[in-house]
Short mmCIF file of C-alpha atoms in Angstrom, two decimals:
data_model
loop_
_atom_site.label_atom_id
_atom_site.label_comp_id
_atom_site.label_asym_id
_atom_site.label_seq_id
_atom_site.Cartn_x
_atom_site.Cartn_y
_atom_site.Cartn_z
CA UNK A 1 26.45 28.82 -41.78
CA UNK A 2 24.02 28.09 -38.96
CA UNK A 3 21.98 24.91 -38.81
CA UNK A 4 20.17 22.61 -36.41
CA UNK A 5 21.40 19.54 -38.32
CA UNK A 6 24.16 18.41 -35.97
CA UNK A 7 24.66 14.93 -37.46
CA UNK A 8 25.85 16.28 -40.84
CA UNK A 9 29.45 17.22 -41.55
CA UNK A 10 30.11 20.83 -42.56
CA UNK A 11 31.14 19.64 -46.03
CA UNK A 12 27.88 17.70 -46.50
CA UNK A 13 25.84 20.67 -45.24
CA UNK A 14 27.60 22.99 -47.66
CA UNK A 15 27.02 20.56 -50.54
CA UNK A 16 23.31 20.33 -49.65
CA UNK A 17 23.07 24.11 -49.45
CA UNK A 18 24.72 24.48 -52.84
CA UNK A 19 22.24 21.98 -54.31
CA UNK A 20 19.42 24.11 -52.92
CA UNK A 21 20.83 27.24 -54.55
CA UNK A 22 21.28 25.25 -57.76
CA UNK A 23 17.61 24.18 -57.72
CA UNK A 24 16.54 27.78 -57.12
CA UNK A 25 18.70 28.84 -60.06
CA UNK A 26 16.97 26.17 -62.17
CA UNK A 27 13.59 27.79 -61.55
CA UNK A 28 14.99 31.22 -62.42
CA UNK A 29 16.65 29.80 -65.53
CA UNK A 30 13.47 28.03 -66.57
CA UNK A 31 11.43 31.19 -66.31
CA UNK A 32 13.95 33.63 -67.79
CA UNK A 33 16.46 31.92 -70.10
CA UNK A 34 14.40 28.94 -71.24
CA UNK A 35 11.12 30.90 -71.32
CA UNK A 36 9.23 28.10 -69.51
CA UNK A 37 6.27 29.56 -67.66
CA UNK A 38 3.59 27.85 -65.61
CA UNK A 39 0.81 26.79 -67.92
CA UNK A 40 -2.58 25.56 -66.74
CA UNK A 41 -3.08 22.42 -68.79
CA UNK A 42 -6.50 20.80 -68.93
CA UNK A 43 -5.36 17.27 -69.74
CA UNK A 44 -3.03 14.99 -67.76
CA UNK A 45 -0.92 13.99 -70.77
CA UNK A 46 -0.26 17.67 -71.52
CA UNK A 47 0.88 18.25 -67.93
CA UNK A 48 3.23 15.29 -68.24
CA UNK A 49 4.49 16.56 -71.60
CA UNK A 50 5.19 20.00 -70.14
CA UNK A 51 7.09 18.47 -67.21
CA UNK A 52 9.10 16.27 -69.59
CA UNK A 53 9.95 19.22 -71.83
CA UNK A 54 10.99 21.31 -68.81
CA UNK A 55 13.16 18.49 -67.49
CA UNK A 56 14.84 17.96 -70.87
CA UNK A 57 15.56 21.68 -71.17
CA UNK A 58 17.15 21.67 -67.73
CA UNK A 59 19.14 18.50 -68.50
CA UNK A 60 20.53 20.14 -71.66
CA UNK A 61 21.34 23.30 -69.69
CA UNK A 62 23.26 21.29 -67.06
CA UNK A 63 25.05 19.26 -69.73
CA UNK A 64 26.23 22.45 -71.41
CA UNK A 65 27.31 23.80 -68.02
CA UNK A 66 29.36 20.65 -67.33
CA UNK A 67 30.98 20.82 -70.78
CA UNK A 68 31.87 24.45 -70.12
CA UNK A 69 33.38 23.69 -66.71
CA UNK A 70 35.47 20.85 -68.17
CA UNK A 71 36.66 23.18 -70.93
CA UNK A 72 37.69 25.88 -68.46
CA UNK A 73 34.94 28.25 -69.61
CA UNK A 74 33.25 28.68 -66.23
CA UNK A 75 29.51 28.23 -65.62
CA UNK A 76 28.05 31.11 -67.67
CA UNK A 77 25.74 29.04 -69.86
CA UNK A 78 23.65 32.05 -70.86
CA UNK A 79 26.64 33.70 -72.56
CA UNK A 80 27.40 30.60 -74.64
CA UNK A 81 23.75 30.15 -75.60
CA UNK A 82 23.61 33.78 -76.74
CA UNK A 83 26.77 33.23 -78.77
CA UNK A 84 25.43 30.05 -80.40
CA UNK A 85 21.97 31.58 -80.97
CA UNK A 86 23.46 33.46 -83.91
CA UNK A 87 24.04 30.14 -85.70
CA UNK A 88 21.12 29.53 -88.03
CA UNK A 89 19.71 26.59 -89.95
CA UNK A 90 18.39 27.42 -93.41
CA UNK A 91 16.46 25.36 -95.91
CA UNK A 92 18.15 25.45 -99.31
CA UNK A 93 16.09 24.20 -102.25
CA UNK A 94 18.01 23.13 -105.35
CA UNK A 95 16.39 22.43 -108.70
CA UNK A 96 17.57 19.37 -110.58
CA UNK A 97 17.92 18.99 -114.32
CA UNK A 98 14.93 16.60 -114.20
CA UNK A 99 12.68 19.38 -112.88
CA UNK A 100 12.53 18.09 -109.32
CA UNK A 101 13.73 19.87 -106.20
CA UNK A 102 15.95 18.78 -103.33
CA UNK A 103 15.69 20.46 -99.93
CA UNK A 104 18.80 20.64 -97.73
CA UNK A 105 18.86 21.99 -94.18
CA UNK A 106 22.22 23.82 -94.02
CA UNK A 107 23.85 25.50 -91.02
CA UNK A 108 25.64 28.84 -91.16
CA UNK A 109 29.39 28.80 -90.64
CA UNK A 110 30.49 29.76 -87.11
CA UNK A 111 32.30 33.07 -86.76
CA UNK A 112 35.76 33.12 -85.08
CA UNK A 113 34.33 33.57 -81.55
CA UNK A 114 31.86 30.73 -82.02
CA UNK A 115 34.57 28.55 -83.58
CA UNK A 116 36.83 29.19 -80.56
CA UNK A 117 34.05 28.17 -78.15
CA UNK A 118 33.27 25.04 -80.16
CA UNK A 119 36.96 24.11 -80.26
CA UNK A 120 37.40 24.65 -76.51
CA UNK A 121 34.37 22.45 -75.81
CA UNK A 122 35.39 19.79 -78.33
CA UNK A 123 32.19 20.19 -80.35
CA UNK A 124 31.65 20.12 -84.09
CA UNK A 125 28.75 21.48 -86.12
CA UNK A 126 27.63 19.45 -89.14
CA UNK A 127 27.30 21.13 -92.51
CA UNK A 128 23.73 19.88 -92.85
CA UNK A 129 20.99 18.57 -90.60
CA UNK A 130 19.32 15.37 -91.67
CA UNK A 131 19.26 13.84 -95.11
CA UNK A 132 18.40 15.65 -98.32
CA UNK A 133 14.66 15.54 -99.04
CA UNK A 134 13.02 15.36 -102.42
CA UNK A 135 10.38 18.06 -102.64
CA UNK A 136 7.31 17.01 -104.56
CA UNK A 137 5.70 19.83 -106.49
CA UNK A 138 1.93 19.82 -106.96
CA UNK A 139 1.01 19.14 -110.59
CA UNK A 140 -1.26 22.17 -110.81
CA UNK A 141 1.63 24.64 -110.24
CA UNK A 142 3.30 26.02 -113.32
CA UNK A 143 6.72 27.60 -113.73
CA UNK A 144 6.79 31.35 -113.40
#
């Protein structure tokens, strides 16, 4: 590597260069994997919200990358996201004997490949998201 920065050690220069390539990868990741595109917002609070959302998406991406590295899975976050994208959350509505309904947000069971990834990373998926919700039915609806 050639540089005009003589006061830096080769190790520090290499680390700085790798940070630069990491930042460039962040922009590529944001545009391709996270589907974050430049948006021309008209209001300041929307600009700030977009920046916050983009930062949080990147922070989650890096966190997943660190978990993968610690688990010996490399740095291929995209592959793991594609694998986990097949997990779905579904609303299940159950009727009670009293004529009311309860809504549960349930998660599909991981397949063997997903289970292996979760186990390697030390992660668990809950059976449900959130608490059960009572669904109120409008009085003007009748049973079909």
